[in-house]
XYZ file of C-alpha atoms in Angstrom:
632
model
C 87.513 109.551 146.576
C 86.051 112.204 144.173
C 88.102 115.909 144.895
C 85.839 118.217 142.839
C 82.889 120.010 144.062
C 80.108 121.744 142.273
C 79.943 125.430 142.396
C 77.032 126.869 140.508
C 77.071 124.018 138.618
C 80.365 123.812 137.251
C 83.139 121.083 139.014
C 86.007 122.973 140.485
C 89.151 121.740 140.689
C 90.861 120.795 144.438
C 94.113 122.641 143.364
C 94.540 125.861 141.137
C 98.110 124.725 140.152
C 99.644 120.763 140.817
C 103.949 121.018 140.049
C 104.750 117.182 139.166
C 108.478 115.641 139.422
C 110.710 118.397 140.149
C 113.208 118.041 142.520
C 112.666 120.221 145.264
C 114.936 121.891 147.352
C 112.588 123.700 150.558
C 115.189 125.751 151.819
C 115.439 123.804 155.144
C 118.865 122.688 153.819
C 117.624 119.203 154.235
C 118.116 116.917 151.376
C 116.473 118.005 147.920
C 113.192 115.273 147.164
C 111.715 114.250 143.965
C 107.485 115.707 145.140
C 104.820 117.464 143.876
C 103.719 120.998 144.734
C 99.815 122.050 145.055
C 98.429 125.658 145.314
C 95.350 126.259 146.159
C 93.944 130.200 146.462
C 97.401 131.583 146.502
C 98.681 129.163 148.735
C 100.899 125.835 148.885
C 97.750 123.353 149.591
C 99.625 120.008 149.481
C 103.422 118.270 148.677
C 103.603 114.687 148.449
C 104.008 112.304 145.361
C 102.152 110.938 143.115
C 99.616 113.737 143.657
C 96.796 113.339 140.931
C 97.111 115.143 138.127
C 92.584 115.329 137.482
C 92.853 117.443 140.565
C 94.097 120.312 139.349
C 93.237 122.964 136.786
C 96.830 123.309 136.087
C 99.575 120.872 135.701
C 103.035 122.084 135.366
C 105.531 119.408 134.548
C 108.880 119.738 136.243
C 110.784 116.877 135.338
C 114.447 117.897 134.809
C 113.985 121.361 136.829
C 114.302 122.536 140.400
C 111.438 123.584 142.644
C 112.562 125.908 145.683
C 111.295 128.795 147.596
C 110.963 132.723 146.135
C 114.488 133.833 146.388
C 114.863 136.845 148.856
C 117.205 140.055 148.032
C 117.918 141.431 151.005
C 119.927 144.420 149.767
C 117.707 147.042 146.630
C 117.472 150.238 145.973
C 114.295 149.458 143.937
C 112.203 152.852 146.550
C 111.590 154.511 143.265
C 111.396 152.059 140.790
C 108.763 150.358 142.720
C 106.442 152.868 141.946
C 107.126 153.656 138.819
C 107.020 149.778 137.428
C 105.587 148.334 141.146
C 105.978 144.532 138.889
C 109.144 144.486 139.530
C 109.950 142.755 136.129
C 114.015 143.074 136.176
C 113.560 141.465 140.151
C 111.133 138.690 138.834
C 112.736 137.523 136.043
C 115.675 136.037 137.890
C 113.337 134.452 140.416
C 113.051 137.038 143.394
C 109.827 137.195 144.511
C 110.598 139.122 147.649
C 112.833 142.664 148.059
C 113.770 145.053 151.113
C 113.926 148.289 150.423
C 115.002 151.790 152.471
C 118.820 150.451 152.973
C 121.629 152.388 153.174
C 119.460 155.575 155.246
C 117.623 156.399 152.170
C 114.517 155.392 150.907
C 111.008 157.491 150.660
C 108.638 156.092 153.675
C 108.352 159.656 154.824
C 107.013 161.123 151.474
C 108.754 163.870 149.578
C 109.812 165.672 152.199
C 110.394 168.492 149.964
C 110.663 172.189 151.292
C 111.201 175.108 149.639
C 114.011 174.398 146.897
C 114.743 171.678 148.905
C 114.377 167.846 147.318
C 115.733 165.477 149.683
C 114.789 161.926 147.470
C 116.864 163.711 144.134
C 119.480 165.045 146.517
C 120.675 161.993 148.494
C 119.806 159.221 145.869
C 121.628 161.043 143.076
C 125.386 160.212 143.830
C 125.003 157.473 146.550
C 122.893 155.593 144.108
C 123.990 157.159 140.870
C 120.603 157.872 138.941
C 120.408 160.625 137.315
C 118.180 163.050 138.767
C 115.866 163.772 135.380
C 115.273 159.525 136.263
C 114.574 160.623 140.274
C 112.054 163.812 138.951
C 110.074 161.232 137.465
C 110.221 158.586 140.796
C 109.720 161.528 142.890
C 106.069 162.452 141.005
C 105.007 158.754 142.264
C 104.844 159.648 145.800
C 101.597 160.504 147.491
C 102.044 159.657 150.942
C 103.836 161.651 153.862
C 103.652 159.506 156.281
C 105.569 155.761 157.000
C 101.984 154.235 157.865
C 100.568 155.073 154.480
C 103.714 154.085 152.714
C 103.423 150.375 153.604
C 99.670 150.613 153.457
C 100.024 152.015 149.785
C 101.193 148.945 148.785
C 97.617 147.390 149.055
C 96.790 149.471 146.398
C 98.917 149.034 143.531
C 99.627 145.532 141.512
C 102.878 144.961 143.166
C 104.713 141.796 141.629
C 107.757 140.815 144.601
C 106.702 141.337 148.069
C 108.385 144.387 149.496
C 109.439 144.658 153.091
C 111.569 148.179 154.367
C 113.777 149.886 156.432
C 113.226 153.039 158.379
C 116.303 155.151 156.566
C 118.279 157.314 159.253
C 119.128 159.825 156.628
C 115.624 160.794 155.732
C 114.781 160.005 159.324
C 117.201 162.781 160.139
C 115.555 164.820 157.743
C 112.215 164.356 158.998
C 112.861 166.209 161.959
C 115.381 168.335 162.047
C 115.024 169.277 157.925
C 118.075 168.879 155.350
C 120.062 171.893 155.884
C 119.951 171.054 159.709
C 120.477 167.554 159.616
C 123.602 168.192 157.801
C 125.194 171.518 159.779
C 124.659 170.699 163.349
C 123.424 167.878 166.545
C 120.158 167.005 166.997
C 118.295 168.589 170.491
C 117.634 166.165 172.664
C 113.663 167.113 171.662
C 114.347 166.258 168.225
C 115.963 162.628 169.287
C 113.208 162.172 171.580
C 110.668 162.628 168.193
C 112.975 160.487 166.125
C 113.064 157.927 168.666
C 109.239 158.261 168.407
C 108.534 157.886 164.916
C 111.558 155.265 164.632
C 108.908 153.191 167.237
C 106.157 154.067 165.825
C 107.397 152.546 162.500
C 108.181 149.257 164.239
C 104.790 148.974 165.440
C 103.566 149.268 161.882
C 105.836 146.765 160.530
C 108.984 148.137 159.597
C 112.503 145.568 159.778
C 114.391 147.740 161.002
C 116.496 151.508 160.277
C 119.213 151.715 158.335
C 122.652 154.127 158.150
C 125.531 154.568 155.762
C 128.959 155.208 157.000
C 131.235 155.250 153.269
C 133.299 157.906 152.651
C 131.794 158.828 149.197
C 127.947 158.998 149.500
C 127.417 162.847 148.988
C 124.636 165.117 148.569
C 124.123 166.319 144.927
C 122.192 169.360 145.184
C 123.187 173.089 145.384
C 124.493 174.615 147.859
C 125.268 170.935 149.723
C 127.596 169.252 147.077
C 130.545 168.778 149.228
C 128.461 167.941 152.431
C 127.958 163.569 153.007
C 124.684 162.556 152.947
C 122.722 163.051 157.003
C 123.205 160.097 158.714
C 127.058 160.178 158.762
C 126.263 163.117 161.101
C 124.784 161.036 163.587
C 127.044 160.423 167.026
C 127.439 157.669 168.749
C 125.125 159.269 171.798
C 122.007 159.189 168.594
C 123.006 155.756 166.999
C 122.934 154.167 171.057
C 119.456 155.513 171.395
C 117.872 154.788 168.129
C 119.316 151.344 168.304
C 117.718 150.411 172.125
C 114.304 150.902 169.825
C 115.184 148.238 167.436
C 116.782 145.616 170.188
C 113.122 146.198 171.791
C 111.251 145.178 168.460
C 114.067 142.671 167.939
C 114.688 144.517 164.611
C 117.715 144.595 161.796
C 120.071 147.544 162.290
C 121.406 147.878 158.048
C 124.821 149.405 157.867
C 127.794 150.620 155.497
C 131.562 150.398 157.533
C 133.001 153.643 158.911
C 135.848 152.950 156.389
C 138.237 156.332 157.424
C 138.126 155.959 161.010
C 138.557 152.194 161.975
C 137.912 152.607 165.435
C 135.003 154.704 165.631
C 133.554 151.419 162.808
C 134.796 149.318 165.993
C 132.640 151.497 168.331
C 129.417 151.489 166.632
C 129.416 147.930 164.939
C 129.745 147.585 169.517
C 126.243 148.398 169.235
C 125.648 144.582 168.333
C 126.460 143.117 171.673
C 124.001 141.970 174.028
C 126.882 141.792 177.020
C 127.299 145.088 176.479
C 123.937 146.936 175.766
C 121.579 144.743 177.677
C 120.129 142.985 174.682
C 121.799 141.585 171.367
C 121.016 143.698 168.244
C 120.598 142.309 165.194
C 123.398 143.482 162.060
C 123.464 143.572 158.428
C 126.420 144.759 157.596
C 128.405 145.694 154.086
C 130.218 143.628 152.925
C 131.855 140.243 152.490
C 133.853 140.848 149.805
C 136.935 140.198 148.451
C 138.496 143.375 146.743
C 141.122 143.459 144.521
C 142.852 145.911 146.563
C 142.315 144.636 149.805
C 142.107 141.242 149.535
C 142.703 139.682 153.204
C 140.300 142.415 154.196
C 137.086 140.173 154.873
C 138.928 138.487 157.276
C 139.254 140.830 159.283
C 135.471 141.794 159.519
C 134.621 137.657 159.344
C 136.862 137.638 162.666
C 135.352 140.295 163.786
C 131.558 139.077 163.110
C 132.938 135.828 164.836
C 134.269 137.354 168.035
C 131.167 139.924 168.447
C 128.934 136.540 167.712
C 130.976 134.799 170.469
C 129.584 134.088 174.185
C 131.401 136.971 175.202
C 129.843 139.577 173.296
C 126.622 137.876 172.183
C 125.853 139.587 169.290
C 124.690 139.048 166.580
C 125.921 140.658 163.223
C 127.001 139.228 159.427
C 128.288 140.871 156.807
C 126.083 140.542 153.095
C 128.300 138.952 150.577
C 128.115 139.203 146.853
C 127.265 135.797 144.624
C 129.651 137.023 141.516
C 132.389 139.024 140.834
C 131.821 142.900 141.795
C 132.054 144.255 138.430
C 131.759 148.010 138.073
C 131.412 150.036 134.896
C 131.897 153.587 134.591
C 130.769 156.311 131.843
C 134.335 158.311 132.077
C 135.192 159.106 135.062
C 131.309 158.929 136.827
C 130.576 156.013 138.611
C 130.280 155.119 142.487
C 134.417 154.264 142.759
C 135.440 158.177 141.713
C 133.236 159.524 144.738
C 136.910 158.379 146.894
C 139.018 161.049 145.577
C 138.326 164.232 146.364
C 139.673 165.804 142.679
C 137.044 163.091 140.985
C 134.395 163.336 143.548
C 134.986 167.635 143.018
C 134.091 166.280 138.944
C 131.340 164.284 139.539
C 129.516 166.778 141.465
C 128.787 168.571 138.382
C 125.590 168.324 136.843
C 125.413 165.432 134.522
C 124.538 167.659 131.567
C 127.275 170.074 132.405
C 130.136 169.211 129.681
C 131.329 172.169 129.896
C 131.990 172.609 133.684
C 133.818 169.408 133.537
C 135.764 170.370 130.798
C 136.471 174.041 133.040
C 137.873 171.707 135.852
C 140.390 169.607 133.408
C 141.741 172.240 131.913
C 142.693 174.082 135.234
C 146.027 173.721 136.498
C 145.184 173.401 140.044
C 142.659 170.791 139.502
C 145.011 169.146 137.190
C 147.827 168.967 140.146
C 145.290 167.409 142.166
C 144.574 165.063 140.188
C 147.593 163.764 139.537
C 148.285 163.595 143.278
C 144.944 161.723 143.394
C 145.412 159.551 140.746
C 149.391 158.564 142.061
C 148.726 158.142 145.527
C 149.654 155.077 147.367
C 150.905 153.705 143.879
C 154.377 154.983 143.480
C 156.870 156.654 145.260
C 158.825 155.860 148.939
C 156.299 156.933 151.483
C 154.034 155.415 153.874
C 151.114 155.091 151.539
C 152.804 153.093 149.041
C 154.197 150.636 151.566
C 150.539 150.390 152.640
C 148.977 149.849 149.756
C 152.045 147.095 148.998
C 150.775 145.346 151.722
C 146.820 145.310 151.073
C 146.076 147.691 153.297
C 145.833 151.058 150.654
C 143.843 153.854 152.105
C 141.674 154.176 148.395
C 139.686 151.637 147.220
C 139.481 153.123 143.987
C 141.390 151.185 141.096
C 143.788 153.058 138.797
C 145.722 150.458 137.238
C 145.261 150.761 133.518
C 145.514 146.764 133.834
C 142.656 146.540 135.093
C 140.112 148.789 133.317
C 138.583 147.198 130.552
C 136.852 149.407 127.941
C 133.346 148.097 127.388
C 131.628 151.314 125.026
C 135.116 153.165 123.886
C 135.251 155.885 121.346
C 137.276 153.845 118.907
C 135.724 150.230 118.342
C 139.223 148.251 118.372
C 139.359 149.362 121.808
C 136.400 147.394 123.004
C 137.442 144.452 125.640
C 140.817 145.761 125.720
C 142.818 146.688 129.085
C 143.350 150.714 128.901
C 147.402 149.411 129.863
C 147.123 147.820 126.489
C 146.128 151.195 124.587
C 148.386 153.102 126.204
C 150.937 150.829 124.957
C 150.197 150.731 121.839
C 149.865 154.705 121.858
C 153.444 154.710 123.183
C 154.665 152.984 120.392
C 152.691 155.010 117.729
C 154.207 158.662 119.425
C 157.468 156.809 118.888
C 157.069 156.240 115.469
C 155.516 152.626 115.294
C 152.701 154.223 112.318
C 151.279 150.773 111.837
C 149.969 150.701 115.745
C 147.003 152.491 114.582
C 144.578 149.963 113.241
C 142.637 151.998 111.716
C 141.623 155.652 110.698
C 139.234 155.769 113.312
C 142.517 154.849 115.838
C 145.529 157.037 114.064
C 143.122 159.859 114.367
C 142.440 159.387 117.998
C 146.187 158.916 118.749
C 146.515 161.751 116.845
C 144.745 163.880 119.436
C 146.721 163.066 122.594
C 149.290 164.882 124.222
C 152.865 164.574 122.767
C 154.124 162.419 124.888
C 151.352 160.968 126.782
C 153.872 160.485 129.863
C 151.898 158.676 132.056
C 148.492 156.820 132.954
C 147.138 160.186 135.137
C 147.639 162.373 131.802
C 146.338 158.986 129.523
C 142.895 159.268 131.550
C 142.580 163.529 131.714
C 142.823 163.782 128.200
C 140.318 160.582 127.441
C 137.936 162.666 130.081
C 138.954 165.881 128.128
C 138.380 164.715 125.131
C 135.339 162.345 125.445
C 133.547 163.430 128.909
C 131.274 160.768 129.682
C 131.083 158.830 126.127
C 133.588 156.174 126.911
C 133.005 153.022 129.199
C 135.341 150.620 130.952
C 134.626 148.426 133.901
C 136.657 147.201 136.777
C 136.092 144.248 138.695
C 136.685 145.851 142.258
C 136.231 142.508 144.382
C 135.336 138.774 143.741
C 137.993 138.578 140.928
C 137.601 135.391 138.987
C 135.241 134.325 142.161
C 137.650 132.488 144.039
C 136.607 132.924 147.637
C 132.880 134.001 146.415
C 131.364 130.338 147.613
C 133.403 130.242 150.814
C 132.201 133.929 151.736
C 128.490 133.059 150.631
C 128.532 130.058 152.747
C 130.315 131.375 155.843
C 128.138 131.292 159.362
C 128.954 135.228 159.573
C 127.955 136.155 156.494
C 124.630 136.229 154.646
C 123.941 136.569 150.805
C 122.634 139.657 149.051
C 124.940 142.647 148.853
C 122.723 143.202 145.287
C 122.404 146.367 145.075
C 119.396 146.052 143.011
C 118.154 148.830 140.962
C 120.882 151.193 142.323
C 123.856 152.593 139.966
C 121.577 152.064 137.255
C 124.701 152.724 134.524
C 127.134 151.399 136.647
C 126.663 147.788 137.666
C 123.504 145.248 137.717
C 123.575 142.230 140.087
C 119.869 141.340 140.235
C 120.850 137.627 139.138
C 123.242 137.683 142.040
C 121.369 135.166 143.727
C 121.426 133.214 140.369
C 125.019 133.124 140.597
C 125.346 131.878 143.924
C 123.138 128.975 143.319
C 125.479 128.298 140.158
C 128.817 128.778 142.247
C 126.654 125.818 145.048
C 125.934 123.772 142.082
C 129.913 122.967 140.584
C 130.278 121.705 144.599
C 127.651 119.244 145.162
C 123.386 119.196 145.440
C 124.104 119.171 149.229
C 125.647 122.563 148.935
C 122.693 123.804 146.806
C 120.484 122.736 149.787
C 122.767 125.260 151.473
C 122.969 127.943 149.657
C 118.806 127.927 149.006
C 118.107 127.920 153.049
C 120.519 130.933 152.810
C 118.849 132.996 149.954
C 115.356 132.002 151.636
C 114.325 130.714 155.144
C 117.096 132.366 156.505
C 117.317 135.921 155.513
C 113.308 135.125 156.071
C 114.169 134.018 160.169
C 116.769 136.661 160.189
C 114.510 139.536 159.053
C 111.306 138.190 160.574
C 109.567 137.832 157.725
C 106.549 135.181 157.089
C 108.713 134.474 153.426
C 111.044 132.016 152.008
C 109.198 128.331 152.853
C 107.348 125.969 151.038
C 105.342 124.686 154.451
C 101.546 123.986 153.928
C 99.649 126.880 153.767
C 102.410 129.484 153.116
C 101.805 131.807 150.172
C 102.734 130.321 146.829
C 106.086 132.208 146.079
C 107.835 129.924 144.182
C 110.622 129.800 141.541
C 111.311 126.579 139.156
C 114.804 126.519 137.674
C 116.558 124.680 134.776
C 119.560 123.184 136.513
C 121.496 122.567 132.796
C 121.181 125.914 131.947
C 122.104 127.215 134.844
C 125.646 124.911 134.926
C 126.459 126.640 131.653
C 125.341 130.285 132.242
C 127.765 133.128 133.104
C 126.451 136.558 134.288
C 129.626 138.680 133.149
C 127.915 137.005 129.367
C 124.806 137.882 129.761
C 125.018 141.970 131.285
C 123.810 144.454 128.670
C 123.232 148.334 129.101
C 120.083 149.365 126.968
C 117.382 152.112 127.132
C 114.694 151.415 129.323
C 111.139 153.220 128.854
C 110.428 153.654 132.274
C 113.449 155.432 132.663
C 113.949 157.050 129.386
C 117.663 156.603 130.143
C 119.948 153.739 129.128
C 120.324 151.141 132.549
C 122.653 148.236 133.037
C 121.202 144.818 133.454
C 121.300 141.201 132.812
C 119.818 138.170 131.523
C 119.552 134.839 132.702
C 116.504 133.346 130.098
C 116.401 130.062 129.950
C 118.087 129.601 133.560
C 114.248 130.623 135.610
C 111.705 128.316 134.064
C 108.471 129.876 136.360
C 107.960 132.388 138.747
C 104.905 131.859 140.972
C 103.725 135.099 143.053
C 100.879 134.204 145.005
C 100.386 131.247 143.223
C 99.948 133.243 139.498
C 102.709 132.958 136.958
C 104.362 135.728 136.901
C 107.131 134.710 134.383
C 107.268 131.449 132.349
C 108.893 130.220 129.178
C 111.189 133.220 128.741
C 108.333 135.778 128.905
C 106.296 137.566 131.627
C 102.299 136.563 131.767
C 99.671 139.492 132.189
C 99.330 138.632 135.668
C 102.647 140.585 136.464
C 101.920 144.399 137.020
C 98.167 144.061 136.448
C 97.044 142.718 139.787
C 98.530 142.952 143.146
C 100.277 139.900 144.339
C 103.045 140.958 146.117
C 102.502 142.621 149.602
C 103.929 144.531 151.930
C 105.977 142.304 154.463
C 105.502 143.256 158.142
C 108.198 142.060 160.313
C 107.611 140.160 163.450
């Protein structure tokens, strides 16, 4: 039977694009098949096998490779970037074709919402996210709307690459109504929950997945006179949260939250909000995170227990908490990165401008501060008191590593430094103050041991004078949780849990996971093909179910978001190899990220190549593809 028709007189292919031989995995978690894959118009037209080849205008051979759905990343903080770049390319390249956006309360559906010298967007990404704020300026510009209707309707009209769905944010909710200064110094009237309650519905109806909130301990504002207030939504009580959320268990919408870390049982109370036996109706929960830390490491337990009872018969709820695919490696330029937010001396630093060296320099060289620090930097790590006995146990009441072991220097001020621990340095400087001359290997070294304190006495004064003496100009990174990746699979595969803590496009210097999902398809892949059957349903049809989102399938006539991988490279590809920090144009600042060419083969978007062969086509960026999702 003859499959072309005329049109104007030219024969026109059945299929835009026929995929031959892969092996594809559909992300039902069934088996993976040898088929072929057929788009038509942006579409998937036909799977079968031995589909003919004459039929379409473009045959893509995928012998060797694996065929699955776009990969979902269900936790970015790509708001700004998205209009800036609205491609996507650092997203597409690792085979993401579809992002959510507004998490952690902030994003920018509600515009600007600048007033005055006020500049909510640069004040509450700044330090929660860590981008600089020139880098926010320029995202800021971008924004045209004012409204959460025209912010997913903008989307139409820009040549988005990854479809894009969001979260109402609480903080700029907050901010909305009762302005910054207000949302931050006192309780909402019961007028001003009523209109939050309002435009929280209202943003439902137009699509929206749900609201988010933040509960760390270390998301602060950055902006004068508000530097040691927490970003709004940690405001919020208990009375707010239990009204917002009875709009979201109407819409059957995701509440997106961050752990109430200092007070345990006020987390307990509000992650409450979940259960259907309790609040009439079971509320969906994305929670942070699934991780194990370094610190803390029988910590996930406790919240997978938790997840488990509140997803029980006697709760019914039903919450997970997002787990990381790779080890959560975290680099810092001196001491300014998301982990020195925890302690009040460092978080008192980093609220400096990022161009003020010499404020910085003020604080280390004040004896006050200087006490403080050292208290800071000691706690729970020496000593006979409670804390220490605590943080014996794995249950320390800082997060934040300070164990010279642990902090490799990745960008140091002396190049033999480079991959070493900081514990090895400061050896080796010990021995050179002690009259071991041959320690230094180098000029470059002698003249930086040279420099320090006489002795250097501990690991607090070791790290004041490399901040005194260097400010930001030295790197190290830690890996906080998912050491070595030991429990990573398990946690990515557990029923309570969900892949994607990403983090995408946040903490631009500080870490990049955007090949997360990468990683936990490699991780699937050293356990068996029925495991990577797994681990695809739960980086696409579910997260798709779970957020309500038409995304994530390969069922006839579903839009063509596809993503065709090189299983052989992808066996012998690391992330921690393959992370560089470079300068990126769109930023004009230097941003952490990674590279996994030769691991994605093709990236389909609406049925266009997007990325193929190690390079992106012109269809990225030039045309829209992408769209906004619309939940439900």
């Amino acid at each position: 039977m003859k499959r072309h028709r005329e049109v104007n007189g030219m024969s026109e292919s059945t299929w835009d694009t026929l995929i031959r031989n892969a092996l594809v995995i559909d992300g039902s978690g069934t088996a993976p098949t040898h088929q072929d894959i057929a788009i038509k118009n942006g579409r998937i037209a036909a799977r079968g096998t031995g589909l003919p080849a004459s039929e379409a205008t473009d045959v893509v051979d995928g012998e060797g490779r694996w065929v699955m759905p776009g990969l979902l990343d269900i936790h970015t903080h790509l708001d700004l970037e998205v209009d800036l770049e609205p491609g996507l390319p650092e997203v597409v390249r690792h085979g993401t074709t579809s992002v959510l956006v507004g998490n952690c309360s902030l994003g920018t559906c509600f515009g600007r919402q600048q007033s005055g010298d006020q500049n909510p967007i640069v004040d509450c990404f700044t330090r929660v996210e860590n981008i600089p704020k020139s880098v926010l300026r320029k995202c800021v510009e971008t924004v045209k709307w004012d409204n959460t209707g025209d912010y997913l309707d903008h989307f139409d009209d820009v040549p988005l690459g990854p479809n894009v769905g969001a979260f109402i944010p609480h903080s700029m909710l907050r901010i909305e109504v009762m302005g910054l200064k207000d949302s931050i110094s006192r309780d909402p009237t019961d007028s001003e929950l009523a209109q939050m309650e309002a435009l929280l519905e209202e943003g439902m109806n137009q699509g929206y997945v749900g609201m988010s909130t933040d509960g760390l301990p270390f998301h602060y504002l950055a902006n004068e006179p508000n530097t040691d207030k927490r970003i709004p939504t940690q405001f919020a009580k208990f009375g707010e949260m239990k009204r917002l959320m009875k709009v979201l268990r109407k819409y059957d919408r995701v509440w997106q939250t961050t752990p109430i870390i200092e007070k345990r049982s006020k987390a307990l109370l509000f992650f409450l909000l979940t259960s259907g036996r309790l609040f009439g109706k079971t509320l969906k929960t994305s929670a942070l995170s699934a991780i194990e830390f370094v610190l803390t490491p029988d910590a996930h337990k406790g919240l997978l227990g938790f997840a488990a009872l509140m997803n029980s018969r006697l709760f019914k709820g039903n919450i997970h908490f997002q787990a990381l695919g790779t080890n959560f490696r975290v680099w810092s330029d001196g001491i300014v990165s998301p982990l020195y937010e925890e302690l009040d001396s460092t978080c008192e630093l980093i609220s400096k401008e990022y161009d003020d060296v010499e404020g910085r320099k003020a604080l280390l060289n004040d004896p006050e501060f200087i006490r403080r620090f050292r208290e800071d930097w000691h706690y729970g790590r020496r000593g006979r008191n409670f804390a220490h006995l605590k943080t014996k146990l794995g249950l320390p009441d800082n997060l934040v590593v300070r164990d010279l072991h642990l902090m490799i220097f990745d960008g140091a001020p002396v190049s033999e430094w480079d991959g070493e621990s900081m514990q090895v340095v400061f050896d080796r400087l010990e021995r050179f103050q002690r009259g071991a001359a041959d320690e230094a290997r180098s000029d470059a070294e002698r003249d930086a041991f040279e420099k320090f304190p006489r002795p250097v006495g501990d690991d607090a004064e070791f790290m004041l004078h490399m901040m005194r003496e260097y400010d930001k100009s030295f790197r190290f990174w830690v890996d906080v949780g998912n050491a070595g990746n030991h429990a990573t699979l398990d946690l990515l595969l557990y029923k309570h849990a969900m892949p994607g803590f990403n983090d995408s496009g946040a903490h631009i210097t500080n870490m990049a996971f955007f090949d997360a999902n990468l990683m936990s398809l490699k991780l699937a892949q050293a356990q068996s093909m029925d495991t990577v059957a797994t681990m695809v349903k739960r980086l696409t049809r579910e997260p798709a179910a779970f957020f309500g989102l038409d995304v994530g399938t390969l069922e006839i006539g579903a839009q063509a978001d596809i993503t065709m991988l090189d299983p052989a490279v992808l066996k012998t590809w690391d992330s921690n190899d393959n992370r560089i920090f470079e300068h990126r144009e769109l930023f004009m600042h230097k941003q952490m990220l990674n590279r996994s060419d030769g691991v994605v083969d093709t990236v389909w978007i609406k049925g266009e190549p997007v990325w193929r062969g190690g390079t992106f086509t012109s269809a990225l960026g030039s045309k829209p593809l992408g769209r906004a999702l619309r939940a439900a």
